[in-house]
Coordinates of N, CA, C and O and ligand atoms in Angstrom, one line a residue:
M200 N -13.7 12.7 21.2 CA -15.1 12.4 21.0 C -15.4 11.0 21.6 O -14.6 10.0 21.4
T201 N -16.4 10.9 22.4 CA -16.9 9.6 22.9 C -17.7 8.9 22.0 O -18.6 9.3 21.3
R202 N -17.3 7.6 21.7 CA -18.0 6.8 20.8 C -18.8 5.7 21.6 O -18.3 5.1 22.5
R203 N -20.0 5.4 21.1 CA -20.8 4.4 21.8 C -20.6 3.1 21.0 O -21.0 3.0 19.7
L204 N -19.9 2.1 21.6 CA -19.7 0.8 20.8 C -21.0 0.0 21.1 O -21.5 -0.1 22.3
R205 N -21.4 -0.7 20.0 CA -22.6 -1.6 20.2 C -22.2 -3.1 19.8 O -21.3 -3.2 18.9
T206 N -22.9 -3.9 20.4 CA -22.6 -5.4 20.1 C -23.0 -5.6 18.7 O -24.1 -5.2 18.2
T207 N -22.2 -6.5 18.0 CA -22.5 -6.9 16.6 C -22.5 -8.4 16.5 O -21.5 -9.0 17.0
D208 N -23.5 -9.1 16.0 CA -23.4 -10.4 15.7 C -22.8 -10.7 14.4 O -23.2 -10.1 13.4
I209 N -21.9 -11.7 14.4 CA -21.3 -12.1 13.2 C -21.6 -13.5 12.8 O -21.5 -14.4 13.7
R210 N -22.0 -13.8 11.6 CA -22.3 -15.1 11.2 C -21.8 -15.3 9.6 O -21.6 -14.4 9.0
D211 N -21.7 -16.6 9.4 CA -21.3 -17.1 8.1 C -22.5 -16.7 7.1 O -23.7 -16.9 7.5
G212 N -22.2 -16.3 5.9 CA -23.2 -16.0 4.9 C -23.1 -16.9 3.7 O -22.2 -17.8 3.7
G213 N -23.9 -16.7 2.8 CA -23.8 -17.6 1.5 C -24.7 -16.9 0.5 O -25.3 -15.8 0.7
P214 N -24.9 -17.5 -0.6 CA -25.7 -17.0 -1.8 C -27.0 -16.5 -1.4 O -27.6 -15.6 -1.9
A215 N -27.7 -17.3 -0.4 CA -29.0 -16.9 0.0 C -29.1 -15.6 0.6 O -30.2 -14.9 0.6
D216 N -28.0 -15.1 1.1 CA -28.0 -13.7 1.7 C -27.9 -12.6 0.7 O -28.2 -11.4 1.1
L217 N -27.6 -12.9 -0.5 CA -27.3 -11.8 -1.5 C -28.5 -10.9 -1.7 O -28.3 -9.6 -1.8
P218 N -29.7 -11.3 -1.8 CA -30.8 -10.3 -1.9 C -30.9 -9.4 -0.8 O -31.4 -8.3 -0.9
R219 N -30.5 -9.9 0.4 CA -30.7 -9.0 1.7 C -29.5 -8.1 1.7 O -29.6 -7.0 2.3
I220 N -28.4 -8.4 1.2 CA -27.3 -7.5 1.3 C -27.3 -6.5 0.0 O -26.5 -5.4 0.2
A221 N -28.1 -6.8 -1.0 CA -28.0 -5.8 -2.2 C -28.3 -4.5 -1.8 O -27.6 -3.5 -2.3
P222 N -29.3 -4.2 -0.9 CA -29.6 -2.8 -0.5 C -28.4 -2.2 0.2 O -28.2 -1.0 0.1
L223 N -27.8 -3.0 1.0 CA -26.6 -2.5 1.8 C -25.5 -2.1 0.9 O -24.7 -1.1 1.1
M224 N -25.4 -2.9 -0.2 CA -24.3 -2.5 -1.2 C -24.5 -1.2 -1.8 O -23.7 -0.4 -2.0
Q225 N -25.8 -0.8 -2.0 CA -26.2 0.5 -2.6 C -26.0 1.6 -1.6 O -25.5 2.7 -1.9
T226 N -26.3 1.4 -0.4 CA -26.2 2.5 0.6 C -24.8 2.6 1.1 O -24.4 3.7 1.7
S227 N -24.0 1.6 1.1 CA -22.6 1.6 1.8 C -21.4 2.2 0.9 O -20.5 2.7 1.5
F228 N -21.6 2.1 -0.4 CA -20.6 2.5 -1.2 C -20.9 3.8 -1.9 O -21.9 3.9 -2.6
D229 N -20.1 4.8 -1.8 CA -20.3 6.1 -2.6 C -20.2 5.9 -4.0 O -19.3 5.4 -4.5
P230 N -21.3 6.2 -4.7 CA -21.3 5.9 -6.2 C -20.3 6.6 -7.0 O -20.0 6.2 -8.1
R231 N -19.7 7.7 -6.3 CA -18.6 8.4 -7.0 C -17.5 7.5 -7.4 O -16.8 7.8 -8.4
Y232 N -17.3 6.4 -6.6 CA -16.0 5.6 -6.8 C -16.3 4.3 -7.5 O -15.4 3.5 -7.8
G233 N -17.6 3.9 -7.8 CA -17.8 2.7 -8.5 C -17.3 1.5 -7.8 O -16.9 0.6 -8.5
E234 N -17.4 1.3 -6.6 CA -16.7 0.2 -5.9 C -17.8 -0.9 -5.4 O -17.4 -2.0 -5.2
A235 N -19.1 -0.6 -5.5 CA -20.1 -1.6 -5.3 C -20.1 -2.7 -6.4 O -19.9 -2.4 -7.5
W236 N -20.4 -3.9 -5.9 CA -20.6 -5.0 -6.8 C -22.0 -5.3 -7.0 O -22.8 -5.1 -6.1
T237 N -22.4 -5.8 -8.2 CA -23.7 -6.3 -8.4 C -23.9 -7.7 -7.7 O -22.8 -8.3 -7.4
S238 N -25.1 -8.0 -7.5 CA -25.4 -9.4 -6.9 C -24.8 -10.5 -7.8 O -24.3 -11.5 -7.3
A239 N -24.9 -10.3 -9.0 CA -24.3 -11.3 -10.0 C -22.8 -11.5 -9.8 O -22.3 -12.6 -9.9
Q240 N -22.1 -10.4 -9.6 CA -20.7 -10.4 -9.4 C -20.4 -11.1 -8.1 O -19.5 -12.0 -8.0
C241 N -21.2 -10.8 -7.1 CA -21.0 -11.5 -5.8 C -21.3 -13.1 -6.0 O -20.5 -13.9 -5.3
M242 N -22.3 -13.4 -6.6 CA -22.7 -14.7 -6.8 C -21.6 -15.5 -7.5 O -21.3 -16.7 -7.2
G243 N -21.0 -14.9 -8.6 CA -20.0 -15.4 -9.4 C -18.8 -15.6 -8.5 O -18.0 -16.7 -8.5
M244 N -18.5 -14.7 -7.6 CA -17.3 -14.9 -6.7 C -17.5 -16.0 -5.7 O -16.6 -16.8 -5.4
L245 N -18.7 -16.1 -5.2 CA -19.0 -17.1 -4.2 C -19.0 -18.6 -4.8 O -18.9 -19.6 -4.1
A246 N -19.1 -18.6 -6.1 CA -19.1 -19.9 -6.7 C -17.8 -20.4 -6.9 O -17.6 -21.7 -7.2
L247 N -16.8 -19.5 -6.6 CA -15.4 -20.0 -6.8 C -14.9 -20.6 -5.5 O -15.1 -20.2 -4.4
P248 N -14.0 -21.6 -5.7 CA -13.5 -22.2 -4.4 C -12.7 -21.2 -3.6 O -12.0 -20.3 -4.2
G249 N -12.8 -21.3 -2.4 CA -12.0 -20.5 -1.4 C -12.6 -19.2 -1.0 O -11.9 -18.4 -0.3
S250 N -13.8 -18.8 -1.7 CA -14.3 -17.5 -1.3 C -15.4 -17.7 -0.2 O -16.0 -18.8 -0.2
W251 N -15.6 -16.6 0.6 CA -16.7 -16.8 1.6 C -17.2 -15.3 1.8 O -16.7 -14.3 1.6
L252 N -18.5 -15.5 2.5 CA -19.3 -14.2 2.7 C -19.5 -14.3 4.3 O -19.8 -15.3 4.8
T253 N -19.3 -13.1 4.9 CA -19.6 -13.0 6.3 C -20.5 -11.8 6.6 O -20.4 -10.8 5.9
I254 N -21.6 -12.1 7.4 CA -22.5 -11.1 7.6 C -22.5 -10.5 9.1 O -22.3 -11.3 10.0
A255 N -22.7 -9.3 9.1 CA -22.7 -8.6 10.5 C -24.3 -8.2 10.6 O -25.0 -7.7 9.8
E256 N -24.7 -8.6 11.9 CA -26.2 -8.3 12.2 C -26.3 -7.6 13.5 O -25.5 -7.7 14.4
R257 N -27.4 -6.8 13.6 CA -27.9 -6.3 14.8 C -29.4 -6.5 14.8 O -30.1 -6.1 13.8
G258 N -30.0 -7.0 15.9 CA -31.4 -7.2 16.1 C -31.9 -8.2 15.0 O -33.0 -8.1 14.6
G259 N -31.0 -9.1 14.6 CA -31.4 -10.2 13.5 C -31.4 -9.7 12.1 O -31.8 -10.4 11.2
A260 N -31.1 -8.3 11.8 CA -31.1 -7.8 10.6 C -29.6 -7.5 10.1 O -28.8 -7.1 10.9
P261 N -29.4 -7.9 8.9 CA -28.1 -7.5 8.3 C -27.6 -6.0 8.3 O -28.5 -5.3 7.8
I262 N -26.5 -5.7 8.8 CA -26.1 -4.2 8.7 C -24.8 -4.1 8.1 O -24.3 -3.0 7.9
G263 N -24.2 -5.3 7.7 CA -22.8 -5.2 7.0 C -22.5 -6.5 6.5 O -23.1 -7.5 6.8
F264 N -21.4 -6.6 5.7 CA -21.0 -7.7 5.2 C -19.5 -7.7 4.7 O -19.0 -6.6 4.5
A265 N -18.9 -8.7 4.5 CA -17.6 -8.8 4.0 C -17.5 -10.0 3.0 O -18.0 -11.0 3.3
L266 N -16.7 -9.9 2.0 CA -16.5 -10.9 1.0 C -15.0 -11.1 0.8 O -14.3 -10.1 0.7
A267 N -14.5 -12.3 1.0 CA -13.0 -12.6 1.0 C -12.8 -13.9 0.3 O -13.8 -14.7 -0.1
R268 N -11.6 -14.1 -0.1 CA -11.1 -15.3 -0.7 C -9.8 -15.7 -0.2 O -9.0 -14.9 0.1
A269 N -9.5 -17.1 -0.3 CA -8.3 -17.6 0.0 C -7.8 -18.6 -0.9 O -8.5 -19.4 -1.4
T270 N -6.4 -18.4 -1.2 CA -5.8 -19.4 -2.1 C -4.5 -19.9 -1.3 O -3.6 -19.0 -1.2
L271 N -4.5 -21.1 -0.9 CA -3.4 -21.6 0.0 C -3.2 -20.6 1.2 O -4.1 -20.3 1.9
D272 N -1.9 -20.0 1.3 CA -1.8 -19.2 2.5 C -1.9 -17.6 2.1 O -1.5 -16.9 3.0
E273 N -2.5 -17.5 1.0 CA -2.7 -16.1 0.6 C -4.2 -15.8 0.5 O -5.0 -16.5 0.1
G274 N -4.6 -14.6 1.1 CA -6.1 -14.3 1.1 C -6.2 -12.9 0.7 O -5.3 -12.1 0.6
E275 N -7.5 -12.5 0.3 CA -7.7 -11.2 -0.1 C -9.1 -10.8 0.3 O -10.1 -11.5 0.3
L276 N -9.2 -9.7 1.1 CA -10.5 -9.1 1.5 C -11.0 -8.3 0.4 O -10.4 -7.3 -0.1
L277 N -12.1 -8.7 -0.2 CA -12.7 -8.1 -1.5 C -13.6 -6.9 -1.2 O -13.5 -5.9 -2.0
L278 N -14.3 -7.1 -0.3 CA -15.3 -6.1 0.0 C -15.6 -6.1 1.5 O -15.7 -7.2 2.1
I279 N -15.7 -4.9 2.2 CA -16.3 -4.9 3.5 C -17.1 -3.6 3.7 O -16.7 -2.5 3.1
A280 N -18.2 -3.7 4.2 CA -19.0 -2.5 4.4 C -20.0 -2.6 5.5 O -20.5 -3.7 5.9
I281 N -20.3 -1.5 6.1 CA -21.3 -1.3 7.2 C -22.3 -0.2 6.7 O -21.8 0.9 6.2
D282 N -23.6 -0.5 6.9 CA -24.6 0.4 6.5 C -24.4 1.6 7.3 O -24.1 1.7 8.4
P283 N -24.4 2.9 6.6 CA -24.1 4.2 7.2 C -24.7 4.4 8.7 O -24.0 4.9 9.5
P284 N -26.0 4.1 8.9 CA -26.5 4.4 10.1 C -25.9 3.7 11.3 O -26.0 4.1 12.4
H285 N -25.2 2.6 11.0 CA -24.5 1.8 12.1 C -23.0 2.0 12.2 O -22.4 1.3 13.0
R286 N -22.5 3.0 11.4 CA -21.1 3.3 11.4 C -20.6 4.0 12.7 O -21.5 4.6 13.3
G287 N -19.5 3.7 13.0 CA -18.8 4.6 14.1 C -19.2 3.8 15.4 O -19.1 4.5 16.6
T288 N -19.7 2.7 15.5 CA -20.1 2.0 16.6 C -19.5 0.6 16.9 O -20.0 -0.2 17.6
G289 N -18.4 0.5 16.1 CA -17.7 -0.8 16.4 C -17.9 -2.0 15.4 O -17.3 -3.0 15.5
A290 N -19.0 -1.8 14.5 CA -19.4 -2.9 13.7 C -18.3 -3.3 12.7 O -18.0 -4.5 12.5
G291 N -17.7 -2.3 12.1 CA -16.7 -2.6 11.0 C -15.4 -3.2 11.7 O -14.9 -4.2 11.1
R292 N -15.0 -2.8 12.9 CA -13.9 -3.4 13.5 C -14.2 -4.9 13.9 O -13.4 -5.8 13.6
A293 N -15.4 -5.1 14.4 CA -15.7 -6.5 14.8 C -15.9 -7.4 13.6 O -15.4 -8.6 13.6
L294 N -16.4 -6.9 12.5 CA -16.5 -7.7 11.2 C -15.0 -8.0 10.6 O -14.8 -9.1 10.3
L295 N -14.2 -7.0 10.6 CA -12.9 -7.1 10.1 C -12.1 -8.2 10.9 O -11.5 -9.0 10.5
R296 N -12.2 -8.1 12.3 CA -11.6 -9.1 13.1 C -12.1 -10.5 12.8 O -11.2 -11.4 12.9
A297 N -13.4 -10.6 12.7 CA -13.9 -11.9 12.5 C -13.4 -12.6 11.1 O -13.1 -13.7 11.0
V298 N -13.3 -11.6 10.1 CA -12.9 -12.1 8.8 C -11.4 -12.5 8.8 O -11.0 -13.5 8.2
V299 N -10.6 -11.7 9.6 CA -9.2 -12.1 9.7 C -9.1 -13.4 10.4 O -8.3 -14.3 10.0
A300 N -9.9 -13.7 11.5 CA -9.9 -14.9 12.2 C -10.3 -16.1 11.2 O -9.8 -17.2 11.2
Q301 N -11.3 -15.8 10.4 CA -11.8 -16.9 9.5 C -10.7 -17.1 8.4 O -10.4 -18.3 8.0
A302 N -10.0 -16.1 8.0 CA -8.9 -16.3 7.0 C -7.9 -17.2 7.7 O -7.3 -18.1 7.0
H303 N -7.5 -16.8 8.8 CA -6.5 -17.6 9.6 C -6.8 -19.1 9.6 O -6.1 -20.0 9.4
A304 N -8.1 -19.2 10.0 CA -8.6 -20.7 10.2 C -8.6 -21.4 8.8 O -8.4 -22.6 8.8
R305 N -8.6 -20.6 7.6 CA -8.5 -21.2 6.4 C -7.1 -21.5 6.0 O -6.8 -21.9 4.7
G306 N -6.1 -21.0 6.8 CA -4.7 -21.3 6.4 C -4.0 -20.0 5.8 O -2.9 -20.1 5.4
V307 N -4.8 -18.8 5.8 CA -4.2 -17.7 5.2 C -3.2 -17.2 6.2 O -3.4 -17.0 7.4
R308 N -1.9 -16.8 5.7 CA -1.0 -16.1 6.5 C -0.6 -14.7 6.0 O -0.1 -13.9 6.8
R309 N -0.9 -14.4 4.7 CA -0.9 -13.0 4.1 C -2.2 -12.6 3.6 O -2.7 -13.2 2.7
F310 N -2.8 -11.7 4.3 CA -4.1 -11.2 3.9 C -4.0 -9.8 3.3 O -3.6 -9.0 4.0
N311 N -4.5 -9.7 2.2 CA -4.2 -8.5 1.3 C -5.6 -7.7 1.1 O -6.6 -8.3 1.2
L312 N -5.4 -6.5 0.8 CA -6.5 -5.7 0.5 C -6.1 -4.4 -0.3 O -5.1 -3.9 -0.1
E313 N -7.0 -4.1 -1.3 CA -6.7 -2.8 -2.1 C -7.7 -1.8 -1.5 O -8.9 -2.0 -1.4
V314 N -7.1 -0.6 -1.2 CA -7.9 0.4 -0.5 C -7.7 1.7 -1.4 O -6.6 2.0 -1.6
R315 N -8.8 2.3 -1.7 CA -8.7 3.6 -2.5 C -7.9 4.6 -1.5 O -8.1 4.7 -0.3
S316 N -6.9 5.3 -2.1 CA -6.0 6.0 -1.3 C -6.6 7.1 -0.5 O -6.0 7.5 0.6
N317 N -7.8 7.6 -0.8 CA -8.4 8.6 0.0 C -9.6 8.1 0.9 O -10.4 8.8 1.3
N318 N -9.6 6.7 1.1 CA -10.7 6.2 1.9 C -10.2 6.1 3.3 O -9.3 5.6 3.8
P319 N -11.1 6.9 4.2 CA -10.9 6.9 5.6 C -10.8 5.5 6.3 O -10.3 5.5 7.5
A320 N -11.4 4.5 5.7 CA -11.3 3.1 6.1 C -9.9 2.8 6.5 O -9.5 1.9 7.2
M321 N -8.9 3.4 5.8 CA -7.5 3.1 6.0 C -7.1 3.1 7.5 O -6.3 2.4 8.0
N322 N -7.7 4.1 8.2 CA -7.5 4.2 9.6 C -7.8 2.8 10.4 O -7.0 2.5 11.4
L323 N -8.9 2.3 10.0 CA -9.3 1.0 10.6 C -8.2 -0.1 10.3 O -7.7 -0.7 11.3
Y324 N -7.8 -0.2 9.1 CA -6.9 -1.3 8.7 C -5.6 -1.1 9.4 O -5.0 -2.0 9.9
L325 N -5.1 0.1 9.4 CA -3.7 0.4 10.1 C -3.8 0.0 11.5 O -2.9 -0.5 12.1
S326 N -5.0 0.4 12.2 CA -5.1 0.2 13.6 C -5.3 -1.4 13.9 O -5.1 -1.8 15.0
E327 N -5.6 -2.2 12.8 CA -5.8 -3.5 13.0 C -4.5 -4.4 12.5 O -4.6 -5.6 12.4
G328 N -3.5 -3.7 12.3 CA -2.1 -4.4 12.0 C -1.8 -4.6 10.5 O -0.9 -5.3 10.1
F329 N -2.6 -3.9 9.6 CA -2.3 -4.0 8.2 C -1.2 -2.9 7.9 O -1.2 -1.9 8.6
T330 N -0.4 -3.3 7.0 CA 0.8 -2.3 6.6 C 0.7 -2.1 5.1 O 0.3 -3.1 4.4
K331 N 1.2 -1.0 4.7 CA 1.2 -0.7 3.3 C 2.3 -1.6 2.6 O 3.4 -1.6 3.1
V332 N 1.9 -2.3 1.5 CA 3.0 -3.0 0.7 C 3.1 -2.6 -0.7 O 4.0 -3.1 -1.4
G333 N 2.2 -1.7 -1.2 CA 2.3 -1.3 -2.5 C 1.3 -0.3 -3.0 O 0.4 0.1 -2.1
E334 N 1.4 0.2 -4.2 CA 0.5 1.3 -4.7 C 0.1 0.8 -6.1 O 1.0 0.4 -6.9
R335 N -1.2 1.2 -6.5 CA -1.5 1.0 -7.9 C -2.1 2.3 -8.3 O -3.1 2.7 -7.9
R336 N -1.5 3.0 -9.3 CA -2.0 4.2 -9.8 C -3.2 3.9 -10.7 O -3.3 2.9 -11.4
D337 N -4.2 4.9 -10.5 CA -5.5 4.9 -11.3 C -6.1 3.5 -11.3 O -6.7 3.1 -12.4
Y338 N -6.2 2.9 -10.2 CA -6.7 1.6 -10.1 C -8.2 1.6 -10.1 O -8.9 0.7 -10.7
Y339 N -8.9 2.6 -9.5 CA -10.3 2.7 -9.5 C -10.8 3.8 -10.5 O -10.2 4.9 -10.5
R340 N -11.9 3.3 -11.2 CA -12.5 4.3 -12.1 C -13.8 4.7 -11.6 O -14.7 3.9 -11.5
G341 N -14.0 6.0 -11.3 CA -15.2 6.5 -10.6 C -16.4 6.6 -11.7 O -16.2 6.4 -12.9
S342 N -17.5 7.1 -11.1 CA -18.7 7.1 -11.9 C -18.5 8.2 -13.1 O -19.2 8.1 -14.1
C343 N -17.5 9.3 -12.9 CA -17.4 10.2 -14.0 C -16.1 10.0 -14.6 O -15.5 10.9 -15.1
D344 N -15.6 8.8 -14.7 CA -14.4 8.4 -15.4 C -13.2 8.9 -14.7 O -12.0 8.9 -15.3
E345 N -13.4 9.5 -13.5 CA -12.2 10.0 -12.7 C -11.5 8.8 -12.2 O -12.1 7.8 -11.7
L346 N -10.2 8.8 -12.2 CA -9.3 7.7 -11.7 C -8.8 8.0 -10.3 O -8.4 9.1 -10.0
F347 N -8.7 6.9 -9.5 CA -8.2 7.1 -8.1 C -7.2 6.0 -7.8 O -7.3 4.8 -8.3
D348 N -6.2 6.3 -7.2 CA -5.1 5.4 -6.8 C -5.6 4.4 -5.7 O -6.4 4.7 -5.0
A349 N -4.9 3.2 -5.8 CA -5.2 2.3 -4.7 C -4.0 2.0 -3.9 O -2.8 2.0 -4.5
V350 N -4.1 1.7 -2.7 CA -2.9 1.3 -1.8 C -3.2 -0.2 -1.5 O -4.3 -0.5 -1.1
T351 N -2.2 -0.9 -1.7 CA -2.2 -2.5 -1.3 C -1.7 -2.6 0.1 O -0.6 -2.1 0.4
I352 N -2.5 -3.1 0.9 CA -2.2 -3.3 2.3 C -2.2 -4.7 2.7 O -2.9 -5.5 2.0
Q353 N -1.5 -5.2 3.7 CA -1.4 -6.6 4.1 C -1.3 -6.7 5.5 O -0.7 -5.9 6.2
K354 N -1.9 -7.8 6.0 CA -1.7 -8.2 7.4 C -1.1 -9.6 7.4 O -1.6 -10.5 6.8
I355 N 0.0 -9.7 8.1 CA 0.5 -11.0 8.3 C -0.2 -11.7 9.5 O -0.2 -11.1 10.6
I356 N -0.7 -12.8 9.3 CA -1.4 -13.6 10.5 C -0.7 -14.9 10.7 O -0.9 -15.8 10.0
P357 N 0.3 -14.7 11.6 CA 1.2 -16.0 11.8 C 0.5 -17.2 12.4 O -0.5 -17.0 13.0
Ligands
LIG473 C1 -14.8 1.1 6.6 C2 -16.1 0.8 7.4 C3 -16.5 -0.7 7.1 C4 -15.9 1.0 8.8 O1 -17.1 0.7 9.5 P1 -17.5 1.2 10.9 O2 -18.5 0.3 11.6 O3 -17.8 2.7 10.8 O4 -16.2 1.1 11.7 P2 -16.0 1.1 13.3 O5 -17.1 1.8 14.1 O6 -15.7 -0.2 13.9 O7 -14.6 2.1 13.5 C5 -13.3 1.5 13.4 C6 -12.3 2.5 13.0 O8 -12.5 2.9 11.6 C7 -11.9 4.1 11.4 N1 -12.9 4.9 10.7 C8 -14.0 4.3 10.1 N2 -14.7 5.4 9.4 C9 -13.9 6.5 9.5 C10 -14.0 7.7 9.0 N3 -15.1 8.2 8.2 N4 -13.0 8.7 9.3 C11 -12.0 8.3 10.0 N5 -11.8 7.1 10.5 C12 -12.8 6.2 10.3 C13 -11.6 4.7 12.8 O9 -10.2 4.6 12.9 C14 -12.2 3.7 13.8 O10 -11.4 3.6 14.9 P3 -11.9 4.2 16.3 O11 -12.7 3.1 16.9 O12 -10.5 4.3 17.0 O13 -12.5 5.4 16.2 C15 -17.3 1.7 6.9 O14 -16.9 3.0 7.1 C16 -17.9 1.5 5.5 O15 -18.7 0.7 5.3 N6 -17.3 2.3 4.6 C17 -17.8 2.3 3.1 C18 -17.3 1.1 2.4 C19 -15.8 1.1 2.2 O16 -15.2 2.1 1.9 N7 -15.3 -0.1 2.7 C20 -13.9 -0.3 2.6 C21 -13.4 -0.6 1.3 S1 -11.7 -1.0 1.2

């Protein structure tokens, strides 16, 4: 299948962006899995030292975001999402690469991420050099109390 890659603008975000990304949070995460965060949860995370928000834009409008944090040389990608109409056109990969570069600039050498084991996003991470380092049984609780395993993956950024 031929895919049409489109340019994505990446910029640093902050608490002022939360009202604009709240609708993306709702459209981007399947409610079955209960993975979306509230604005209050995002605000609380951004108040902690070492956390940061990155915004993906097209035509000056946000189409995706990532939330991450760093503690010394260890980092974690907490959330990454692209609005469904913009998926499959390279925005997710551009955003992920930008966040990895930002993590590296903050001194992160081991960048971790929990992924629901049946999330097709795994293809993206594996193709960007993340490797599986662990598993957590029943880590996610879905909207109907269904439990889903998580895979812990990691990218070494030397
Ligand atoms: C994961 C996500 C951010 C990818 O964004 P995207 O803009 O579609 O990604 P890209 O267009 O840059 O695609 C990059 C790669 O992702 C993989 N991919 C993304 N969605 C996929 C899907 N539904 N099925 C299979 N592979 C998929 C492909 O390997 C693709 O590689 P290719 O370029 O060789 O085809 C997006 O699907 C999303 O927001 N998902 C919902 C939120 C979520 O689950 N986030 C991850 C939490 S861990």
